[in-house]
């Protein structure tokens, strides 16, 4: 039997559990754990470098609880935008969350959400649902009002008997309350990220269900706008998909990123750190961080 070198085994296990996870959410957006709980879980899972990338907000970095000494925290954000008619997510990594550019970006995106919520409210009123916006606001607990809050209002006022029915009749595709967000453009979000000293990374490229040709077109537009990286490894991705994205990443001359897109415990493969390492010859995005973790 061939002798096994223990160092070899140790190196091999890191192939399944990365210690760098650059995509995660907290209660500041739609995650289930507070920033402190998330960081504690990262340490527990052996993650040594973690980026918190909440949707269109950097609240986690305001009043940030103490960062465990063995964890390197990378300030990040996940901006929503559209490319043609497709909803796209762009990560800003290694940003300065207190910068003017990020402050402006967050305010714009929050305004976009508010305008949308107001419009949904007006449309539902036209359907005879009184005080729809005020009703929905009560369930947002001071946060952003979204479709689930309208759905809850419809259920609580007896309009429909389930959240599902609320979407089916009032809020889902093609219904009165189906209002598109007016997010900032792709070029705009990339500019905010760059102006904040960060690196713009296209999040979960396979989530948009684009053909390879269209995905390349998106990446070309993204690069023209100043985008520099793409997520090569994302939660819920098989090995072959990762290899193929690695190839695309090299082809396009982009930096590669990896992140679980963790939202809550118990969501299977989307566990903190549960991401494969970057394929060979993909240049890791963190080599460009102001303070390289590696
Ligand atoms: Mn989310
Ligand atoms: Mn996303
Ligand atoms: Mn995400």
Short mmCIF file of C-alpha atoms and ligand atoms in Angstrom, two decimals:
data_model
loop_
_atom_site.label_atom_id
_atom_site.label_comp_id
_atom_site.label_asym_id
_atom_site.label_seq_id
_atom_site.Cartn_x
_atom_site.Cartn_y
_atom_site.Cartn_z
CA UNK A 1 0.00 0.00 0.00
CA UNK A 2 1.32 3.43 -0.91
CA UNK A 3 2.31 5.60 1.98
CA UNK A 4 0.06 8.54 2.51
CA UNK A 5 1.64 11.82 3.36
CA UNK A 6 -0.46 13.49 6.11
CA UNK A 7 0.35 16.90 4.71
CA UNK A 8 -1.15 15.75 1.44
CA UNK A 9 -4.40 14.80 3.16
CA UNK A 10 -4.55 18.09 4.99
CA UNK A 11 -4.10 19.92 1.73
CA UNK A 12 -6.74 17.75 0.13
CA UNK A 13 -9.50 18.47 2.67
CA UNK A 14 -9.19 22.16 1.91
CA UNK A 15 -10.40 21.26 -1.55
CA UNK A 16 -13.87 20.73 -0.11
CA UNK A 17 -14.05 23.39 2.55
CA UNK A 18 -12.66 26.72 1.54
CA UNK A 19 -11.55 29.06 4.28
CA UNK A 20 -12.35 32.06 2.12
CA UNK A 21 -16.04 32.87 1.71
CA UNK A 22 -16.78 36.14 -0.06
CA UNK A 23 -20.60 36.18 -0.23
CA UNK A 24 -22.92 36.14 2.79
CA UNK A 25 -25.98 37.85 4.23
CA UNK A 26 -27.06 39.06 7.67
CA UNK A 27 -30.27 40.36 9.26
CA UNK A 28 -29.34 43.74 7.75
CA UNK A 29 -30.82 42.34 4.51
CA UNK A 30 -32.52 38.96 4.13
CA UNK A 31 -30.16 36.82 6.20
CA UNK A 32 -31.22 35.08 9.40
CA UNK A 33 -28.14 35.73 11.54
CA UNK A 34 -26.99 39.04 12.98
CA UNK A 35 -23.50 40.19 11.97
CA UNK A 36 -22.12 38.90 15.31
CA UNK A 37 -23.84 35.52 14.92
CA UNK A 38 -22.66 35.23 11.33
CA UNK A 39 -19.04 35.90 12.26
CA UNK A 40 -19.25 33.38 15.12
CA UNK A 41 -20.61 30.77 12.72
CA UNK A 42 -17.86 31.54 10.21
CA UNK A 43 -15.23 30.86 12.88
CA UNK A 44 -17.03 27.65 13.86
CA UNK A 45 -16.98 26.50 10.21
CA UNK A 46 -13.28 27.22 9.82
CA UNK A 47 -13.72 30.27 7.61
CA UNK A 48 -10.78 32.63 8.00
CA UNK A 49 -11.78 35.32 5.49
CA UNK A 50 -15.41 36.36 5.26
CA UNK A 51 -17.11 39.04 3.19
CA UNK A 52 -20.51 40.27 4.37
CA UNK A 53 -22.41 41.28 1.24
CA UNK A 54 -25.93 42.33 2.16
CA UNK A 55 -28.41 43.37 -0.53
CA UNK A 56 -28.00 47.10 -1.25
CA UNK A 57 -26.92 47.96 2.28
CA UNK A 58 -23.75 48.23 4.39
CA UNK A 59 -25.62 48.49 7.70
CA UNK A 60 -23.64 45.52 9.05
CA UNK A 61 -20.51 47.68 9.01
CA UNK A 62 -22.07 50.52 10.95
CA UNK A 63 -21.84 49.66 14.66
CA UNK A 64 -19.97 46.52 13.72
CA UNK A 65 -19.61 44.18 16.69
CA UNK A 66 -16.11 43.06 17.56
CA UNK A 67 -14.58 40.89 14.85
CA UNK A 68 -13.12 37.62 16.22
CA UNK A 69 -9.34 37.94 16.09
CA UNK A 70 -8.89 34.87 13.88
CA UNK A 71 -11.34 36.15 11.29
CA UNK A 72 -10.53 38.59 8.52
CA UNK A 73 -13.68 40.51 7.62
CA UNK A 74 -13.94 41.97 4.12
CA UNK A 75 -16.41 44.84 3.73
CA UNK A 76 -18.82 44.13 0.87
CA UNK A 77 -22.22 44.75 -0.66
CA UNK A 78 -24.48 43.04 -3.22
CA UNK A 79 -26.05 45.59 -5.54
CA UNK A 80 -29.19 44.81 -7.54
CA UNK A 81 -29.31 46.04 -11.11
CA UNK A 82 -30.68 45.06 -14.49
CA UNK A 83 -28.97 44.16 -17.74
CA UNK A 84 -31.37 44.44 -20.64
CA UNK A 85 -34.41 42.96 -18.89
CA UNK A 86 -32.53 40.49 -16.70
CA UNK A 87 -32.14 41.14 -12.97
CA UNK A 88 -28.43 40.96 -12.13
CA UNK A 89 -26.48 41.04 -8.87
CA UNK A 90 -23.08 42.68 -8.59
CA UNK A 91 -20.86 42.23 -5.56
CA UNK A 92 -18.63 45.03 -4.36
CA UNK A 93 -15.71 43.50 -2.45
CA UNK A 94 -13.11 45.24 -0.31
CA UNK A 95 -15.09 48.48 -0.45
CA UNK A 96 -14.91 51.35 1.98
CA UNK A 97 -18.43 51.14 3.45
CA UNK A 98 -18.21 54.70 4.78
CA UNK A 99 -17.27 56.19 1.40
CA UNK A 100 -19.41 58.79 -0.31
CA UNK A 101 -19.93 56.54 -3.32
CA UNK A 102 -21.39 53.69 -1.26
CA UNK A 103 -23.51 56.06 0.82
CA UNK A 104 -24.92 57.52 -2.38
CA UNK A 105 -25.48 54.08 -3.91
CA UNK A 106 -27.28 52.73 -0.85
CA UNK A 107 -29.53 55.82 -0.71
CA UNK A 108 -30.41 55.50 -4.39
CA UNK A 109 -31.25 51.80 -4.14
CA UNK A 110 -33.31 52.34 -1.01
CA UNK A 111 -35.19 55.10 -2.85
CA UNK A 112 -35.81 52.66 -5.71
CA UNK A 113 -37.31 50.13 -3.29
CA UNK A 114 -39.47 52.81 -1.69
CA UNK A 115 -40.76 54.11 -5.01
CA UNK A 116 -41.62 50.58 -5.98
CA UNK A 117 -43.45 49.89 -2.71
CA UNK A 118 -45.42 53.12 -3.14
CA UNK A 119 -46.38 52.12 -6.67
CA UNK A 120 -47.49 48.64 -5.57
CA UNK A 121 -49.63 50.34 -2.90
CA UNK A 122 -51.27 52.67 -5.44
CA UNK A 123 -52.00 49.81 -7.80
CA UNK A 124 -53.54 47.67 -5.08
CA UNK A 125 -55.73 50.61 -4.01
CA UNK A 126 -57.06 50.69 -7.55
CA UNK A 127 -58.04 47.05 -6.99
CA UNK A 128 -60.11 48.20 -4.03
CA UNK A 129 -57.58 47.38 -1.32
CA UNK A 130 -57.56 50.36 1.01
CA UNK A 131 -54.44 51.60 2.77
CA UNK A 132 -52.38 48.88 1.14
CA UNK A 133 -49.07 50.65 1.66
CA UNK A 134 -49.79 51.61 5.28
CA UNK A 135 -51.00 48.07 5.95
CA UNK A 136 -47.92 46.49 4.45
CA UNK A 137 -45.62 48.91 6.31
CA UNK A 138 -46.81 47.52 9.62
CA UNK A 139 -45.17 44.18 8.82
CA UNK A 140 -41.89 45.68 7.61
CA UNK A 141 -41.03 46.69 11.20
CA UNK A 142 -39.41 49.92 10.12
CA UNK A 143 -37.43 48.22 7.35
CA UNK A 144 -37.97 48.25 3.59
CA UNK A 145 -41.50 47.40 2.46
CA UNK A 146 -41.57 44.55 -0.03
CA UNK A 147 -44.04 42.21 -1.67
CA UNK A 148 -44.14 39.71 1.22
CA UNK A 149 -45.40 42.55 3.47
CA UNK A 150 -48.19 43.38 1.02
CA UNK A 151 -49.00 39.68 0.86
CA UNK A 152 -49.28 39.53 4.61
CA UNK A 153 -51.59 42.54 4.65
CA UNK A 154 -53.82 40.84 2.06
CA UNK A 155 -53.98 37.72 4.22
CA UNK A 156 -54.59 39.57 7.49
CA UNK A 157 -57.43 41.63 5.98
CA UNK A 158 -59.07 38.49 4.65
CA UNK A 159 -58.61 39.33 0.96
CA UNK A 160 -56.94 36.01 0.36
CA UNK A 161 -56.43 33.02 2.58
CA UNK A 162 -52.72 32.44 2.08
CA UNK A 163 -49.49 34.18 1.12
CA UNK A 164 -49.42 31.99 -1.96
CA UNK A 165 -52.84 33.18 -3.00
CA UNK A 166 -51.77 36.77 -2.47
CA UNK A 167 -48.99 36.33 -4.99
CA UNK A 168 -51.17 34.35 -7.36
CA UNK A 169 -53.92 36.97 -7.45
CA UNK A 170 -52.26 40.29 -6.71
CA UNK A 171 -48.48 40.32 -6.57
CA UNK A 172 -47.05 37.68 -8.88
CA UNK A 173 -45.95 37.94 -12.51
CA UNK A 174 -48.34 40.01 -14.60
CA UNK A 175 -50.66 40.88 -11.68
CA UNK A 176 -51.56 44.40 -10.53
CA UNK A 177 -48.84 44.48 -7.88
CA UNK A 178 -46.08 43.22 -10.17
CA UNK A 179 -43.98 46.37 -10.30
CA UNK A 180 -40.39 46.26 -11.51
CA UNK A 181 -37.75 47.88 -9.38
CA UNK A 182 -35.97 50.79 -10.97
CA UNK A 183 -32.49 49.86 -9.83
CA UNK A 184 -29.41 51.83 -10.78
CA UNK A 185 -27.80 50.78 -14.05
CA UNK A 186 -25.03 48.22 -14.28
CA UNK A 187 -22.52 50.96 -15.14
CA UNK A 188 -23.67 53.00 -12.15
CA UNK A 189 -23.31 50.24 -9.56
CA UNK A 190 -19.87 49.30 -10.87
CA UNK A 191 -18.82 52.96 -10.65
CA UNK A 192 -20.00 53.22 -7.03
CA UNK A 193 -17.99 50.12 -6.15
CA UNK A 194 -14.83 51.37 -7.85
CA UNK A 195 -15.18 54.83 -6.36
CA UNK A 196 -15.40 53.14 -2.96
CA UNK A 197 -12.04 51.49 -3.63
CA UNK A 198 -13.61 48.09 -4.21
CA UNK A 199 -13.64 45.40 -6.87
CA UNK A 200 -16.86 44.70 -8.80
CA UNK A 201 -17.64 40.99 -9.14
CA UNK A 202 -20.56 39.48 -11.06
CA UNK A 203 -22.44 37.34 -8.54
CA UNK A 204 -23.62 33.76 -9.25
CA UNK A 205 -23.36 33.92 -13.08
CA UNK A 206 -25.45 30.77 -13.56
CA UNK A 207 -28.43 32.12 -11.62
CA UNK A 208 -29.56 34.25 -14.55
CA UNK A 209 -30.12 31.23 -16.77
CA UNK A 210 -28.48 32.92 -19.75
CA UNK A 211 -27.05 31.04 -22.71
CA UNK A 212 -23.26 30.95 -22.88
CA UNK A 213 -23.36 33.56 -25.67
CA UNK A 214 -25.56 35.92 -23.66
CA UNK A 215 -23.50 35.41 -20.52
CA UNK A 216 -20.39 36.40 -22.49
CA UNK A 217 -22.19 39.48 -23.77
CA UNK A 218 -23.15 40.38 -20.20
CA UNK A 219 -19.55 39.90 -19.07
CA UNK A 220 -18.28 42.08 -21.91
CA UNK A 221 -20.67 44.88 -20.93
CA UNK A 222 -19.67 44.35 -17.30
CA UNK A 223 -15.96 44.65 -18.17
CA UNK A 224 -16.66 47.77 -20.27
CA UNK A 225 -18.34 49.27 -17.20
CA UNK A 226 -15.24 48.53 -15.09
CA UNK A 227 -16.18 45.13 -13.66
CA UNK A 228 -13.13 43.05 -12.75
CA UNK A 229 -14.27 39.72 -11.39
CA UNK A 230 -16.85 36.96 -11.45
CA UNK A 231 -17.96 34.35 -8.97
CA UNK A 232 -16.51 31.12 -10.27
CA UNK A 233 -17.62 29.18 -7.23
CA UNK A 234 -21.04 29.76 -5.72
CA UNK A 235 -23.27 27.74 -3.38
CA UNK A 236 -25.30 24.98 -5.06
CA UNK A 237 -23.03 24.44 -8.03
CA UNK A 238 -21.63 21.17 -9.29
CA UNK A 239 -18.01 20.49 -10.18
CA UNK A 240 -18.56 20.65 -13.89
CA UNK A 241 -20.29 24.02 -13.66
CA UNK A 242 -17.40 25.31 -11.58
CA UNK A 243 -14.85 24.07 -14.12
CA UNK A 244 -16.74 25.66 -16.97
CA UNK A 245 -17.03 29.00 -15.14
CA UNK A 246 -13.32 28.82 -14.36
CA UNK A 247 -12.61 28.50 -18.04
CA UNK A 248 -14.88 31.42 -18.87
CA UNK A 249 -13.23 33.51 -16.16
CA UNK A 250 -9.77 32.93 -17.65
CA UNK A 251 -11.04 33.50 -21.16
CA UNK A 252 -12.50 36.86 -20.19
CA UNK A 253 -9.41 37.84 -18.21
CA UNK A 254 -11.39 38.29 -15.01
CA UNK A 255 -10.50 37.67 -11.38
CA UNK A 256 -12.23 34.69 -9.77
CA UNK A 257 -14.24 34.80 -6.56
CA UNK A 258 -15.86 32.17 -4.37
CA UNK A 259 -18.74 32.53 -1.97
CA UNK A 260 -21.50 30.45 -0.45
CA UNK A 261 -24.28 33.09 -0.63
CA UNK A 262 -25.16 31.97 2.89
CA UNK A 263 -28.52 33.29 4.16
CA UNK A 264 -29.55 30.98 7.01
CA UNK A 265 -28.43 27.84 8.82
CA UNK A 266 -29.79 24.57 7.46
CA UNK A 267 -29.86 25.52 3.80
CA UNK A 268 -27.84 22.56 2.63
CA UNK A 269 -24.96 23.39 0.37
CA UNK A 270 -25.21 27.11 1.04
CA UNK A 271 -23.36 26.76 4.32
CA UNK A 272 -20.64 29.19 5.28
CA UNK A 273 -17.38 28.02 3.76
CA UNK A 274 -19.09 25.19 1.89
CA UNK A 275 -17.55 26.18 -1.39
CA UNK A 276 -15.03 24.37 -3.53
CA UNK A 277 -11.70 26.11 -4.09
CA UNK A 278 -11.11 28.08 -7.26
CA UNK A 279 -10.10 25.98 -10.27
CA UNK A 280 -6.43 26.11 -11.20
CA UNK A 281 -5.07 29.08 -13.09
CA UNK A 282 -7.95 31.31 -12.04
CA UNK A 283 -6.51 34.45 -10.47
CA UNK A 284 -8.14 34.89 -7.04
CA UNK A 285 -9.86 38.21 -6.51
CA UNK A 286 -8.39 38.48 -3.01
CA UNK A 287 -4.90 38.92 -4.44
CA UNK A 288 -6.11 42.38 -5.34
CA UNK A 289 -7.51 43.22 -1.90
CA UNK A 290 -5.77 46.08 -0.19
CA UNK A 291 -4.68 43.63 2.48
CA UNK A 292 -4.29 40.21 0.90
CA UNK A 293 -5.53 37.39 3.17
CA UNK A 294 -3.37 34.76 1.52
MN1 LIG B 1 -30.89 37.22 -0.67
MN1 LIG B 2 -27.75 37.38 -5.35
MN1 LIG B 3 -26.47 37.01 -2.15
#
